[in-house]
CSV table of C-alpha atoms in Angstrom, one decimal:
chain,number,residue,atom,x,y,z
A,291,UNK,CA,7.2,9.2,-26.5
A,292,UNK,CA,9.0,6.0,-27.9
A,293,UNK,CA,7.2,4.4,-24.8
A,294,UNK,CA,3.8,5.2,-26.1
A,295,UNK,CA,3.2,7.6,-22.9
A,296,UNK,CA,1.9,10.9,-23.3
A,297,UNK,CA,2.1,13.3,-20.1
A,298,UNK,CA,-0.2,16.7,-20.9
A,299,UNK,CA,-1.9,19.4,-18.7
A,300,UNK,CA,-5.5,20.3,-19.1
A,301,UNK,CA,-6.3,23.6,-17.3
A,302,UNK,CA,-9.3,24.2,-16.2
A,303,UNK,CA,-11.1,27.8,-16.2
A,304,UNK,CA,-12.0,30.1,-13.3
A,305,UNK,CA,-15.6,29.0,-13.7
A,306,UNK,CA,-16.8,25.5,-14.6
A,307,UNK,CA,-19.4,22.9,-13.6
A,308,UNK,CA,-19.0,20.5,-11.1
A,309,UNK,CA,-19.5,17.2,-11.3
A,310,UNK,CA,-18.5,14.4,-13.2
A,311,UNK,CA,-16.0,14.7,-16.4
A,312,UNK,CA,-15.4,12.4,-19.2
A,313,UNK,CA,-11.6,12.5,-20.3
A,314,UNK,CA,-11.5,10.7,-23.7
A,315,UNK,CA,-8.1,9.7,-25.5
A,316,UNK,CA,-7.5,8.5,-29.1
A,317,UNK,CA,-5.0,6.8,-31.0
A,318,UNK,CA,-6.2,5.3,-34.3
A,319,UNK,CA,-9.0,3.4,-33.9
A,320,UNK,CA,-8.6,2.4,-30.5
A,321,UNK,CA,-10.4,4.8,-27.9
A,322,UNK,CA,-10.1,4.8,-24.2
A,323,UNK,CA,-12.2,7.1,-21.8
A,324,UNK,CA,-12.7,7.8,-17.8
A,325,UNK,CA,-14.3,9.8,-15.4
A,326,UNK,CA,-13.1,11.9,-13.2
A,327,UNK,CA,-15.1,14.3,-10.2
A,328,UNK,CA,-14.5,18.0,-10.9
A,329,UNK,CA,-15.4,19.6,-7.3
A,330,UNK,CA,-14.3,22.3,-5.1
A,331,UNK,CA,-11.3,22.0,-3.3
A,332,UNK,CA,-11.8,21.9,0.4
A,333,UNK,CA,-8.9,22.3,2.7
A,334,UNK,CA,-8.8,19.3,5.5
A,335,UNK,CA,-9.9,20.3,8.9
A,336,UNK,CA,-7.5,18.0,10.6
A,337,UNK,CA,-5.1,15.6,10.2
A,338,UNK,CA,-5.9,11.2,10.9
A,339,UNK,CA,-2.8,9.3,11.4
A,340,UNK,CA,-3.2,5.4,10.9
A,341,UNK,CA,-0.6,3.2,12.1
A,342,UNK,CA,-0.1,-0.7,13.3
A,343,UNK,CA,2.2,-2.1,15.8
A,344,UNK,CA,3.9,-4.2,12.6
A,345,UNK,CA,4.8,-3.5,8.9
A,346,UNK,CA,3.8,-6.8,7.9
A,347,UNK,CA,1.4,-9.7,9.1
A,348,UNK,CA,0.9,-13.3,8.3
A,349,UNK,CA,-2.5,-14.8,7.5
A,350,UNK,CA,-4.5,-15.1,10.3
A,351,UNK,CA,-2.5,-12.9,12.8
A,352,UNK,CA,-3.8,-10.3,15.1
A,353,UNK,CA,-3.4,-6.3,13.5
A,354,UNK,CA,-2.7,-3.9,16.3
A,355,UNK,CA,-3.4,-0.3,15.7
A,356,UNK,CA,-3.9,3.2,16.4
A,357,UNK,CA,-5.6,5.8,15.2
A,358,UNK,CA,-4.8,9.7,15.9
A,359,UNK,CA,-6.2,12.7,14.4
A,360,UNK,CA,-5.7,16.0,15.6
A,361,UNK,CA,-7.3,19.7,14.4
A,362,UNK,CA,-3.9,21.5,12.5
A,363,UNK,CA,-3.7,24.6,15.5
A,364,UNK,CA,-3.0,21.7,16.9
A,365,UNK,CA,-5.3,20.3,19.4
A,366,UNK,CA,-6.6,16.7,19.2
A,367,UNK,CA,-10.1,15.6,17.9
A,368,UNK,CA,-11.4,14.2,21.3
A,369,UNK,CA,-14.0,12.1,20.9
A,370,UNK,CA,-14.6,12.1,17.7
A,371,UNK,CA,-16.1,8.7,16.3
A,372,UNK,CA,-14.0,6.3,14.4
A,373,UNK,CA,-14.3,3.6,11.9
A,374,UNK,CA,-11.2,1.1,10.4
A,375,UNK,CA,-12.2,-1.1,7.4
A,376,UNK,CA,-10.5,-3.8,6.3
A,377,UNK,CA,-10.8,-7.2,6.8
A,378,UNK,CA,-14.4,-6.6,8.0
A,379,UNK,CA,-15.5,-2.8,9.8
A,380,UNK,CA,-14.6,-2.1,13.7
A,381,UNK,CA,-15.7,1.2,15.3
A,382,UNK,CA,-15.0,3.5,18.0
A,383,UNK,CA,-14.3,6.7,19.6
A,384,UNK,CA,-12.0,8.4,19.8
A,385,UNK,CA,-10.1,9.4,23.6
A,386,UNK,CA,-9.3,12.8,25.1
A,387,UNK,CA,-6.2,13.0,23.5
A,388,UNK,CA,-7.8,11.8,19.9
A,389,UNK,CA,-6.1,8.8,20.4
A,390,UNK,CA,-8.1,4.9,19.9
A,391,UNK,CA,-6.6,1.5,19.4
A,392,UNK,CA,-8.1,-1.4,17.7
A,393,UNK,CA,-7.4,-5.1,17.1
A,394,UNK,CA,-8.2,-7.1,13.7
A,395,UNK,CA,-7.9,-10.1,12.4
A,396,UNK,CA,-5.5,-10.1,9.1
A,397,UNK,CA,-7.0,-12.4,6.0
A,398,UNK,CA,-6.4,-15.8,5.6
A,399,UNK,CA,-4.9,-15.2,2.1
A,400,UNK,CA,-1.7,-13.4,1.3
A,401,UNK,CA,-1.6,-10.1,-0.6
A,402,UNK,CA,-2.0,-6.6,0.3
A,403,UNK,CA,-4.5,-5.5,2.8
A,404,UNK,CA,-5.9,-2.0,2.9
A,405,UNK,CA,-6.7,-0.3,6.4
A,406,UNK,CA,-8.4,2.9,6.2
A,407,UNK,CA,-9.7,4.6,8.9
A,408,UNK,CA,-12.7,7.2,8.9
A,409,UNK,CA,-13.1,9.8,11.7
A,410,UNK,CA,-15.9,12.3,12.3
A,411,UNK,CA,-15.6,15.5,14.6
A,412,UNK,CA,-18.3,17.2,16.7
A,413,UNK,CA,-19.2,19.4,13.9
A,414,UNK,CA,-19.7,16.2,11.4
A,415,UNK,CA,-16.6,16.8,8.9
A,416,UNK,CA,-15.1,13.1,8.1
A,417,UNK,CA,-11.4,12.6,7.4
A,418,UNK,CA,-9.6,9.6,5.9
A,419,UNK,CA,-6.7,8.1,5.8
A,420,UNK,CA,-5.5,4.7,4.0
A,421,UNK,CA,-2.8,2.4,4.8
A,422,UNK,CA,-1.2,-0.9,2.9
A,423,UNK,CA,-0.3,-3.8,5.2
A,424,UNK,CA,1.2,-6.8,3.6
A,425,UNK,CA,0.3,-10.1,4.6
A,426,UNK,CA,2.5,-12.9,3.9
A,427,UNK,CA,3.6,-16.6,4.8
A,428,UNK,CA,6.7,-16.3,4.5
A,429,UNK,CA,8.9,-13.0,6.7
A,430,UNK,CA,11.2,-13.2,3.7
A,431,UNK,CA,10.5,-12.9,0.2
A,432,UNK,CA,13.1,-14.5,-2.2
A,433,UNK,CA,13.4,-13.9,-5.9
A,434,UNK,CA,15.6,-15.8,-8.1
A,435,UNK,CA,15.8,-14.3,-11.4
A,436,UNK,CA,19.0,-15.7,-14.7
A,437,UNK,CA,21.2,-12.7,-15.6
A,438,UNK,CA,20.1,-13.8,-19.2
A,439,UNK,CA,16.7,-14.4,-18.8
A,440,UNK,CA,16.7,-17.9,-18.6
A,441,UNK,CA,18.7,-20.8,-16.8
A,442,UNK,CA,20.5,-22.9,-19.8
A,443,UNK,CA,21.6,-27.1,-18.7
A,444,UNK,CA,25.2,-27.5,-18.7
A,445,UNK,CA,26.3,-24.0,-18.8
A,446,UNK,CA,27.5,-21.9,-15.9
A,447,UNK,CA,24.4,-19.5,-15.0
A,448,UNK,CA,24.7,-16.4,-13.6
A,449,UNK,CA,21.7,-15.4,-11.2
A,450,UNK,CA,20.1,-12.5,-9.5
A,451,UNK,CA,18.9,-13.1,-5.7
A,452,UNK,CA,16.9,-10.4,-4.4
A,453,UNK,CA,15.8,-11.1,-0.5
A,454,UNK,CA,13.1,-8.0,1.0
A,455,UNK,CA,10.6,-8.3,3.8
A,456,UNK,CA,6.8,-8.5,2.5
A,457,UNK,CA,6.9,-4.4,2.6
A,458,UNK,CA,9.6,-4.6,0.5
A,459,UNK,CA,12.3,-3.0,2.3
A,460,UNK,CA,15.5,-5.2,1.8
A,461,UNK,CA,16.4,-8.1,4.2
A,462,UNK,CA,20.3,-9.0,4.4
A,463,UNK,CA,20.2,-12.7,4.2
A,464,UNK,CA,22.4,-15.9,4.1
A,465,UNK,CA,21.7,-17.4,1.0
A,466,UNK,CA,22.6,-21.8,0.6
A,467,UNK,CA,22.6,-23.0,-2.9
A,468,UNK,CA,21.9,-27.0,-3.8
A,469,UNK,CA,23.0,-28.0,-6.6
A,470,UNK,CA,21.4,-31.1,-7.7
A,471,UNK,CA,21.8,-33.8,-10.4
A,472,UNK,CA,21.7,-37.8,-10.8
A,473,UNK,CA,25.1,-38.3,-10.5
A,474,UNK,CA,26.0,-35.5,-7.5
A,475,UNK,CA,24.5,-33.1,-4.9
A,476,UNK,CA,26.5,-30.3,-3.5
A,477,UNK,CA,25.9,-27.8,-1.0
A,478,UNK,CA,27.3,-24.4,-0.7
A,479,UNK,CA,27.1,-21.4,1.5
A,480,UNK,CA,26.5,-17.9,-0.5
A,481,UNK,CA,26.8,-14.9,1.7
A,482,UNK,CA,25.4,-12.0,0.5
């Protein structure tokens, strides 16, 4: 395309081996490769659900969490063993009702932490399931960016304020403006 992205299909036959693949790509001189696993399909036995008591955390707080899994006709996974990495590994079992809650610590640093949790039935089958929890100092997240790319002296600017919660849903805000120089300050109140 005129983005340099090409989208193709690569079917595979009826009969193949299994195991890793190399998928190579060419353009000119430049050559890029990866591998991918080529492996049977096999349908999940049940179902993990991995949630936490917020959708975002600052560094250092407590995580609160649960995790569910339940077989699909649907009955729940009772007492199956349970493991949820993160910021370090805490493990479990699972209740009668395949329920189990957990606490953690969130990372001192900001970013993105992954939670996945890891249950095993009676019979030894292991599901997954992953989560992103942001972590953040700050419960808003405030971006200022020039309509024309940059903020020109002595010229009226127009700017872009974009206000979200660290998960990126969108936080209504009141926005104040200073306006600063040697020779004035002024304050003004923006609503948005």
């Amino acid at each position: 395309s005129d983005f340099g992205i090409l989208a193709a299909d690569f079917r595979l036959a009826d009969e193949v081996i299994l195991g890793r693949w190399r998928i190579r790509s060419r353009v000119g001189a430049i050559e890029s490769e990866r591998t991918v696993e080529v492996s049977r399909y096999v349908l999940p036995k049940f179902s993990v659900s991995l949630k936490t008591d917020s959708d975002f955390y600052a560094p250092g707080d407590t995580i609160r969490g649960t995790v569910e899994a339940r077989y699909f006709f649907p009955q729940p996974v009772a007492d199956g063993q349970v493991e949820v990495v993160g910021n370090g590994r805490i493990a479990g079992k699972l209740d009668a009702n395949g329920r189990w809650t957990f606490e953690t610590r969130a990372p001192e640093h900001e970013g993105d932490l992954r939670l996945e949790a890891i249950v095993v039935d009676a019979t030894g089958h292991a599901e997954r399931k992953s989560i992103r929890v942001p972590v953040s100092r700050s419960p808003i997240v405030i971006e200022v960016v020039p309509v024309f790319g940059e903020v020109v002296r002595d010229l009226d600017n127009s700017l872009f304020v974009v206000t979200s919660y660290p998960d990126g849903r969108p936080a209504r805000c009141r926005i104040g403006a200073v306006e600063t120089d040697s020779a004035r300050s002024r304050e003004s109140d923006l609503a948005f």
